[in-house]
CSV table of C-alpha atoms and ligand atoms in Angstrom, one decimal:
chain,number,residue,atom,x,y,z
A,1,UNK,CA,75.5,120.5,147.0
A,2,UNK,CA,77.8,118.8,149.4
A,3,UNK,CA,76.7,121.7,152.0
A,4,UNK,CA,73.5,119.9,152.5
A,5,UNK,CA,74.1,116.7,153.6
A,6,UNK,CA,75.6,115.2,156.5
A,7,UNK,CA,78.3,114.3,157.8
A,8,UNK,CA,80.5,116.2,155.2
A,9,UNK,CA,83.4,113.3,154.2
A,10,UNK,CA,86.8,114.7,155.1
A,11,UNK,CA,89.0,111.4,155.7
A,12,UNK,CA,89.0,108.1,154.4
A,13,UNK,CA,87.5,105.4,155.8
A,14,UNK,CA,90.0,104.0,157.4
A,15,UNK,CA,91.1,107.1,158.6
A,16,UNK,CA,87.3,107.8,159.8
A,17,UNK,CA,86.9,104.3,161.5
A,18,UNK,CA,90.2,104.8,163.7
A,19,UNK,CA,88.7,107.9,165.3
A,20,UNK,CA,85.6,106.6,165.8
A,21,UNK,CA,87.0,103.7,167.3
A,22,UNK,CA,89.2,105.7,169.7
A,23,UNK,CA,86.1,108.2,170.6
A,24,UNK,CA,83.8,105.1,171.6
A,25,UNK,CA,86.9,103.8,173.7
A,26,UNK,CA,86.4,107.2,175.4
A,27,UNK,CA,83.2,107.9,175.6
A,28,UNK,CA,80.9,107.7,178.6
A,29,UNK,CA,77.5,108.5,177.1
A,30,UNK,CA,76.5,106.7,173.7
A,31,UNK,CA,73.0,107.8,172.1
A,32,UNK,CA,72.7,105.3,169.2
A,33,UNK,CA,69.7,106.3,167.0
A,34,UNK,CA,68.4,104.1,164.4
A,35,UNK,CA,66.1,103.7,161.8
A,36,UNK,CA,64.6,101.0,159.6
A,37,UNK,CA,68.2,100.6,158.0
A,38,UNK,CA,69.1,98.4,160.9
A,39,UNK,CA,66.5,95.9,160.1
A,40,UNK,CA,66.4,95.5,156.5
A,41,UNK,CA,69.5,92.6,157.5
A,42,UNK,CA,66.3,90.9,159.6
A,43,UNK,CA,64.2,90.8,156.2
A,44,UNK,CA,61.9,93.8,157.4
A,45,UNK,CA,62.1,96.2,154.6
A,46,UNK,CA,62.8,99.7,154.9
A,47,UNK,CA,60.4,102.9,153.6
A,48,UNK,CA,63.0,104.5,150.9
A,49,UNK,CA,65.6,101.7,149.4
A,50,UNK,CA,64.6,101.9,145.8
A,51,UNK,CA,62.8,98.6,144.7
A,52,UNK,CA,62.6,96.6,148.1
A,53,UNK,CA,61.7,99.4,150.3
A,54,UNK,CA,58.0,100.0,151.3
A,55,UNK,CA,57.2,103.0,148.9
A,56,UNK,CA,57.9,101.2,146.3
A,57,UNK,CA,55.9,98.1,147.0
A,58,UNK,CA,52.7,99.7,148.1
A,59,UNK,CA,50.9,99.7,144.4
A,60,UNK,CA,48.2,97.5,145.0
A,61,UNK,CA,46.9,99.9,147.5
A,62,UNK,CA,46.9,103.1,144.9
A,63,UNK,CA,47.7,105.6,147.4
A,64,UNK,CA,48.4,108.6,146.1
A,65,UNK,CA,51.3,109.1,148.2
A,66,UNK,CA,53.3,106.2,149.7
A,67,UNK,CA,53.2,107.8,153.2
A,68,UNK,CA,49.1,107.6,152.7
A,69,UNK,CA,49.6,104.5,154.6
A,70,UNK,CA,50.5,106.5,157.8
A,71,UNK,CA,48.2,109.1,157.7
A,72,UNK,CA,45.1,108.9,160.0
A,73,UNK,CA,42.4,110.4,157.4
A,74,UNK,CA,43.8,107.3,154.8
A,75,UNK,CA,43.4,105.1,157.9
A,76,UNK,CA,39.8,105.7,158.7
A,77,UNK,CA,38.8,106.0,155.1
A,78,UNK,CA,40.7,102.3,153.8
A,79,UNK,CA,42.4,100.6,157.2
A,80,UNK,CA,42.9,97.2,155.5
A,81,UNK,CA,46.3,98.4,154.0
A,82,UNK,CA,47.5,99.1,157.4
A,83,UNK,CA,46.0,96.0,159.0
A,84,UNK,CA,48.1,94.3,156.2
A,85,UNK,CA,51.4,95.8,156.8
A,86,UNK,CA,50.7,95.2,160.3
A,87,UNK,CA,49.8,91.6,160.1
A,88,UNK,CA,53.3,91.0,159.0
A,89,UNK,CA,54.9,93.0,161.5
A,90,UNK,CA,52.8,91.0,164.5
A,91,UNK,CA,52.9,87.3,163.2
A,92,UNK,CA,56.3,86.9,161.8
A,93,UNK,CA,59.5,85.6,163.7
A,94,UNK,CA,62.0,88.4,162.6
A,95,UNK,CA,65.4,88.0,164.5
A,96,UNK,CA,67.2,91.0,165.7
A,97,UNK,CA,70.7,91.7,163.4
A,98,UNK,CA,74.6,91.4,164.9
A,99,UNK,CA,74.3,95.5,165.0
A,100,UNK,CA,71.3,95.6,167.4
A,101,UNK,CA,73.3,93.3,169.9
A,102,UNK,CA,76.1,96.1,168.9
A,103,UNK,CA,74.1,98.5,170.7
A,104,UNK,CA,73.1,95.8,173.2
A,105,UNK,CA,77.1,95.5,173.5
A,106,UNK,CA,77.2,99.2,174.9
A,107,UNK,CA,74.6,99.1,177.4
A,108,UNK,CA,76.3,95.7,179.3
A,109,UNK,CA,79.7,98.2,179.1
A,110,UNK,CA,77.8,100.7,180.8
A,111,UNK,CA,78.0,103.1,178.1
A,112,UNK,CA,74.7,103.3,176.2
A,113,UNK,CA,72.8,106.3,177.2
A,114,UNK,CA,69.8,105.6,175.4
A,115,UNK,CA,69.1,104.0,171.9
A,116,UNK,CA,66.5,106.7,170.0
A,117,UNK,CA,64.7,103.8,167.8
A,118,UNK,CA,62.4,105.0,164.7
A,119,UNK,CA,61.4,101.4,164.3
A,120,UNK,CA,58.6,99.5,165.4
A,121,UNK,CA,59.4,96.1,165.1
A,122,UNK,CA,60.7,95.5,168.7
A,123,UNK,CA,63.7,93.8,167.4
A,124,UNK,CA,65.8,96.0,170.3
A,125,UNK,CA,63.4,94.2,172.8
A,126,UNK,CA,64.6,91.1,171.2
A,127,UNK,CA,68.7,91.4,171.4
A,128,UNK,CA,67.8,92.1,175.0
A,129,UNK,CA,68.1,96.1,175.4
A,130,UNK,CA,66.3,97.0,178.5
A,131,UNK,CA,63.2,98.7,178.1
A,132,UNK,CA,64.8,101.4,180.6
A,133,UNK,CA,67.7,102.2,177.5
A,134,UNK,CA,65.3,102.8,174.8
A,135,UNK,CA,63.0,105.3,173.7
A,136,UNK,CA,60.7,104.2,170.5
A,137,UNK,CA,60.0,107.5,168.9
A,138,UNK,CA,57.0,106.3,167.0
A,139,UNK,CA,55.7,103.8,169.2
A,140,UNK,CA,55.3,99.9,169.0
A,141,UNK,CA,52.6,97.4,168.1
A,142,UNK,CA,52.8,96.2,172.2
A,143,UNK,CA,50.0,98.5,172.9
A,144,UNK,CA,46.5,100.1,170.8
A,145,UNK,CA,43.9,102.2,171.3
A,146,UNK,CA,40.5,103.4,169.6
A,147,UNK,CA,40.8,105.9,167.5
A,148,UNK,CA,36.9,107.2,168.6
A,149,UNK,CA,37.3,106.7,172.3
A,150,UNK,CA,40.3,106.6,172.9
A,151,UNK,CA,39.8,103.6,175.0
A,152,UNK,CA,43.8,101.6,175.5
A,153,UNK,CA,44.4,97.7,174.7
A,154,UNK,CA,47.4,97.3,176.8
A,155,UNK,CA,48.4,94.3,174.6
A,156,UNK,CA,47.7,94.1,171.1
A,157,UNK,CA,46.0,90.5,171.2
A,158,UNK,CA,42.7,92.3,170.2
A,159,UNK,CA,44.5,93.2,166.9
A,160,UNK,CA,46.1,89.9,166.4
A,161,UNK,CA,42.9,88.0,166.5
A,162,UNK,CA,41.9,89.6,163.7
A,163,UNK,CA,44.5,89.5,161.2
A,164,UNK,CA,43.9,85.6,160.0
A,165,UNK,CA,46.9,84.8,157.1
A,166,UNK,CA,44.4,85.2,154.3
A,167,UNK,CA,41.4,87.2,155.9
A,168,UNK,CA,42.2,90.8,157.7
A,169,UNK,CA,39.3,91.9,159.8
A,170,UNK,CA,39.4,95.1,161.2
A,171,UNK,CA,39.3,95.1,164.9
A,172,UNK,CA,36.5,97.6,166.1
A,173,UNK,CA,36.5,98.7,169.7
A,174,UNK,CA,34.7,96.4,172.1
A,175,UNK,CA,33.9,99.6,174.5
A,176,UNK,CA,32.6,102.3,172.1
A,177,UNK,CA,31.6,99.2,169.0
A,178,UNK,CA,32.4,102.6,166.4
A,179,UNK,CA,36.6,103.3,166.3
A,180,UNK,CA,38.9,101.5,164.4
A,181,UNK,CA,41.2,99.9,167.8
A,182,UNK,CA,44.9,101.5,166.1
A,183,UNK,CA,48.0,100.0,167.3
A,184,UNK,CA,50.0,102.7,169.2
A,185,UNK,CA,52.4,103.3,166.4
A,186,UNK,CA,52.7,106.9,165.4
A,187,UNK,CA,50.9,108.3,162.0
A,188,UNK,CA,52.1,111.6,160.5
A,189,UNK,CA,50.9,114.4,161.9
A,190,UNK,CA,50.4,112.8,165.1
A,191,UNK,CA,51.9,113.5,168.6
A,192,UNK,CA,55.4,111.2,169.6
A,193,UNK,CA,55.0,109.3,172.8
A,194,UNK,CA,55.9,111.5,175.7
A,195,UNK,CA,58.9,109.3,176.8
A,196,UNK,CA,60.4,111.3,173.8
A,197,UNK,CA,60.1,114.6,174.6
A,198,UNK,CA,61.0,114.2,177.9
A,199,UNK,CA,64.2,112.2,177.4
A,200,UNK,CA,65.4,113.8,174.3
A,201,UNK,CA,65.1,117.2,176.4
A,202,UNK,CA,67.9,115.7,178.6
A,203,UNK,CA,69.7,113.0,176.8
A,204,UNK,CA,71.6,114.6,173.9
A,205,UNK,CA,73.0,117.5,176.0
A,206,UNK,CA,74.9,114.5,178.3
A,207,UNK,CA,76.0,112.9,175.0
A,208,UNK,CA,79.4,112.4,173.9
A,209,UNK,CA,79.2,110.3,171.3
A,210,UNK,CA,76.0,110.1,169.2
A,211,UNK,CA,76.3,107.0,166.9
A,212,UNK,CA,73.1,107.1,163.5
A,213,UNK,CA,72.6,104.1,162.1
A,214,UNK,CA,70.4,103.0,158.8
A,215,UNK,CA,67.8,106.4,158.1
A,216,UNK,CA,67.5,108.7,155.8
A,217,UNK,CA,66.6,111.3,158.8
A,218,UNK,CA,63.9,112.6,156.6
A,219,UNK,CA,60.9,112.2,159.2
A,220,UNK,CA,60.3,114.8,161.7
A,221,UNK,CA,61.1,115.6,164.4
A,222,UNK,CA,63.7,112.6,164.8
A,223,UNK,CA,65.8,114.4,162.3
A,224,UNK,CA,66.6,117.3,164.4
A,225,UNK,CA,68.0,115.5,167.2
A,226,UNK,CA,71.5,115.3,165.6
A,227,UNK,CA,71.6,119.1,166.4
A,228,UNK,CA,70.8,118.8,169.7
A,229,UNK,CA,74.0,117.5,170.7
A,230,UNK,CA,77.2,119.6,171.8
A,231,UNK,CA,79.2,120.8,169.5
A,232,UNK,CA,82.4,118.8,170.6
A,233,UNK,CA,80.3,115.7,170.4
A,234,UNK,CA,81.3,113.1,168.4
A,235,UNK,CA,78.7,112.0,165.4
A,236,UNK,CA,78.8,109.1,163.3
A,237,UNK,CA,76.3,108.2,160.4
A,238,UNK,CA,76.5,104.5,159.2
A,239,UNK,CA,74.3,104.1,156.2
A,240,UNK,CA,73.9,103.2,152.3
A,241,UNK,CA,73.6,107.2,151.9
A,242,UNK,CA,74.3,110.8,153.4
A,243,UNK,CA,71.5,112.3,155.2
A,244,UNK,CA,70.4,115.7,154.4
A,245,UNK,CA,71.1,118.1,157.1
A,246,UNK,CA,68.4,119.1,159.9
A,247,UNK,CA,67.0,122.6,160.2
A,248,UNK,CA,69.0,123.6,163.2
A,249,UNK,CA,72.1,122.5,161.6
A,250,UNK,CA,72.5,124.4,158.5
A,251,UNK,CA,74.6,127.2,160.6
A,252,UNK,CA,76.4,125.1,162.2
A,253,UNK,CA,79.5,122.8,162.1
A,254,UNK,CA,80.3,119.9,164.2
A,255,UNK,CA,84.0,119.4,163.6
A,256,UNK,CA,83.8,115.8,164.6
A,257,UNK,CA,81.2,114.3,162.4
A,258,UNK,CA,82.3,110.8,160.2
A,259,UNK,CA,80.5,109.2,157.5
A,260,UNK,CA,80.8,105.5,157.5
A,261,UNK,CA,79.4,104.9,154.1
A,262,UNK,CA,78.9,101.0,153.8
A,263,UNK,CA,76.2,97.8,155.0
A,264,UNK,CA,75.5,98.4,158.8
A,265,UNK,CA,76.1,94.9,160.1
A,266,UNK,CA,79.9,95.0,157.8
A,267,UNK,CA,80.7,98.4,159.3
A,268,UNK,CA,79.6,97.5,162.8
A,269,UNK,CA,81.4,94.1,162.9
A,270,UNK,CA,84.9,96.2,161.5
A,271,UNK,CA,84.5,98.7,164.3
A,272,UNK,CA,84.1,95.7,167.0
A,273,UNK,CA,87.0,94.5,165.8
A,274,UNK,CA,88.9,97.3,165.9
A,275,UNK,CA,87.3,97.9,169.4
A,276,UNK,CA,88.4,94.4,170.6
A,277,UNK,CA,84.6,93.8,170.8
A,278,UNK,CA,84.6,91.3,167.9
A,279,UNK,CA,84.1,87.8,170.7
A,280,UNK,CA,81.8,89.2,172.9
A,281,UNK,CA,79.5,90.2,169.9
A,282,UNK,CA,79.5,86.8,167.7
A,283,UNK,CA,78.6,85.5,171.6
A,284,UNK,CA,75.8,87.9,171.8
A,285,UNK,CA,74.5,86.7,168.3
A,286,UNK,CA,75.2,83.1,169.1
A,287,UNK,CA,73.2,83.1,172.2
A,288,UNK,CA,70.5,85.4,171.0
B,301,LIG,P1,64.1,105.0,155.5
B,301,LIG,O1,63.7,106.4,155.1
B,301,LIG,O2,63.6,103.9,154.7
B,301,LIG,O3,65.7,105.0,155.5
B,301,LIG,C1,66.4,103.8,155.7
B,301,LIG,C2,67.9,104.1,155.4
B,301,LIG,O4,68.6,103.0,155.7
B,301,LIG,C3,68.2,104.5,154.0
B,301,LIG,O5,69.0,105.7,154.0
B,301,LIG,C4,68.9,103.3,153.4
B,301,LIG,O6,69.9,103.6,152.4
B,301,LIG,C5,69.6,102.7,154.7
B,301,LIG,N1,69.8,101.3,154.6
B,301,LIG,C6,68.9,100.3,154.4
B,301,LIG,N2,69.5,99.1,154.6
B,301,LIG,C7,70.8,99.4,154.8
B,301,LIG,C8,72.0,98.6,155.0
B,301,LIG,N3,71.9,97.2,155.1
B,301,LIG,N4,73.2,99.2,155.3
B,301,LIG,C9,73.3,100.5,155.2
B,301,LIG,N5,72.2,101.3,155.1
B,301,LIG,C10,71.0,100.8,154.9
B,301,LIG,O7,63.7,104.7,157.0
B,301,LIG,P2,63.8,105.7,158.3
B,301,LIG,O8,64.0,104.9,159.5
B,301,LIG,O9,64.8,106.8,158.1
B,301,LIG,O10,62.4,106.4,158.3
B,301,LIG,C11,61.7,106.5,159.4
B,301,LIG,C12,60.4,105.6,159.5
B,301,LIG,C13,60.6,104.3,158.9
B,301,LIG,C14,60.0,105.4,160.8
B,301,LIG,O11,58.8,106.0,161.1
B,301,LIG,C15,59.8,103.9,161.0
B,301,LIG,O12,58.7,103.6,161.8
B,301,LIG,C16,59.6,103.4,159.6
B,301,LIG,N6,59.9,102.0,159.3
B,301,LIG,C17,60.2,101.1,160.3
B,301,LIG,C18,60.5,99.8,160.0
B,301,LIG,C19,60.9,98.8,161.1
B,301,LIG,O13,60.4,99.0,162.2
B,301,LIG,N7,61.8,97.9,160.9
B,301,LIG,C20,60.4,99.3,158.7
B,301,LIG,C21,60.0,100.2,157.7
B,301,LIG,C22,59.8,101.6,158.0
């Protein structure tokens, strides 16, 4: 049912990618929120893509759900699958990708209100976004803490001692000796950071044009925060696939919504060269 996903596609592309050009030309507050999409480019898969994504490489571990992996009561019982998947997040060189210096692009034209990040591979750290412009809605592996005591590592090094290439330890707290030390990336079920709430109480009311790139907005509560933007706010959704709509949404209608159905870093480098933006973005990527 074309009702239930979003953006609805009303123009063609081309059609779609002069207006959105034109509305970023305009616009004075950006809120670019992303998801692991953006980094699949960097060789970081995503959760959902049939085949490379996450779900459907997790086997060995026979969860009984994919998203197992992310639950606390699955971490306590078996961590060494997360201690996996987190050795390769921590030890790996990943580079950030020509559409996370995009978003790098607003913020040095002073239009980047915030970027809304559901990843947690600090690539936005890498392409130089300042910590100030970016909220990481489930965390980061910069910072742990024990899941018994609650006692904080303010730098992961405790964890990365532990996770040798071919032998994964699991790092046990050196205060209480009897938690599990859990890098400060959010689990289902539990609480975002509180940089979240408080910005995305004030940040999508200011925003003029909201700009969602590579998720299937299927996690909550990041996939409500579409809504919370005015209703003459511009939204743009560049991914392989529609998104389906949020709760708030479903009674209402955004007339200014465009699909921008495509590969993020192809779309993004079109719309920087409609937007004149196309040097100053290969020299971002150059000097990365
Ligand atoms: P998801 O559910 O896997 O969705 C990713 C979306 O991106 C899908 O709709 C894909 O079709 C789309 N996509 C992938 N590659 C491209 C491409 N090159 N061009 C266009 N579209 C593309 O992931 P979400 O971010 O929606 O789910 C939220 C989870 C994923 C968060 O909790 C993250 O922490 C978690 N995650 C993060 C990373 C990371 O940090 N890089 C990696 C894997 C998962």
């Amino acid at each position: 049912d074309n009702k239930l996903i979003w953006p609805r596609p009303i123009l063609e592309r081309d059609e779609k990618k002069k207006k959105v050009v034109e509305d970023i030309k305009a616009a004075k507050s950006i809120i670019v929120l992303t998801g692991a999409g953006l980094s699949t480019a960097a060789g970081i898969p995503d959760f959902r893509t049939p085949g490379t994504g996450l779900y459907d490489n997790l086997q060995k571990y026979k969860l009984n759900h994919p998203t197992d992996i992310f639950t606390l009561d699955y971490f306590l019982e078996k961590p060494h699958a997360f201690f996996e998947l987190t050795k390769d997040f921590i030890s790996k060189d990943y580079k950030p990708t020509s559409s996370h210096y995009f978003i790098k692009l607003l913020e040095d034209k002073s239009v980047l209100l915030r970027n809304y990040t559901q990843n947690i591979d600090g690539l936005e750290f890498k392409a130089g976004i300042s910590r100030d412009k970016l909220v990481q809605c489930h965390g980061s592996y910069e910072t742990a803490t024990c899941v018994s005591c609650r006692k904080v590592y303010p730098n992961i090094d405790i964890v990365k001692k532990h996770l040798k290439p071919d032998n994964i330890k699991i790092p046990m707290c050196v205060s209480c000796k009897k938690g599990i030390v859990k890098p400060d990336v959010v689990f289902f079920n539990e609480d975002l950071p509180e940089r979240y709430t408080n910005l995305s109480n004030v940040d999508f009311e200011k925003c003029d044009v909201l700009i969602v790139i590579g998720t299937s907005l299927k996690v909550s509560p990041v996939n409500v925060l579409p809504d919370k933007v005015p209703i003459g706010t511009t939204r743009v959704l560049i991914n392989f696939e529609q998104a389906p709509l949020g709760s708030i949404q479903r009674n209402r209608t955004y007339p200014y919504d465009y699909y921008l159905n495509g590969d993020i870093n192809e779309t993004v480098f079109e719309l920087c060269k409609e937007l004149g933006w196309e040097e100053e973005l290969e020299k971002l990527v150059s000097e990365g």
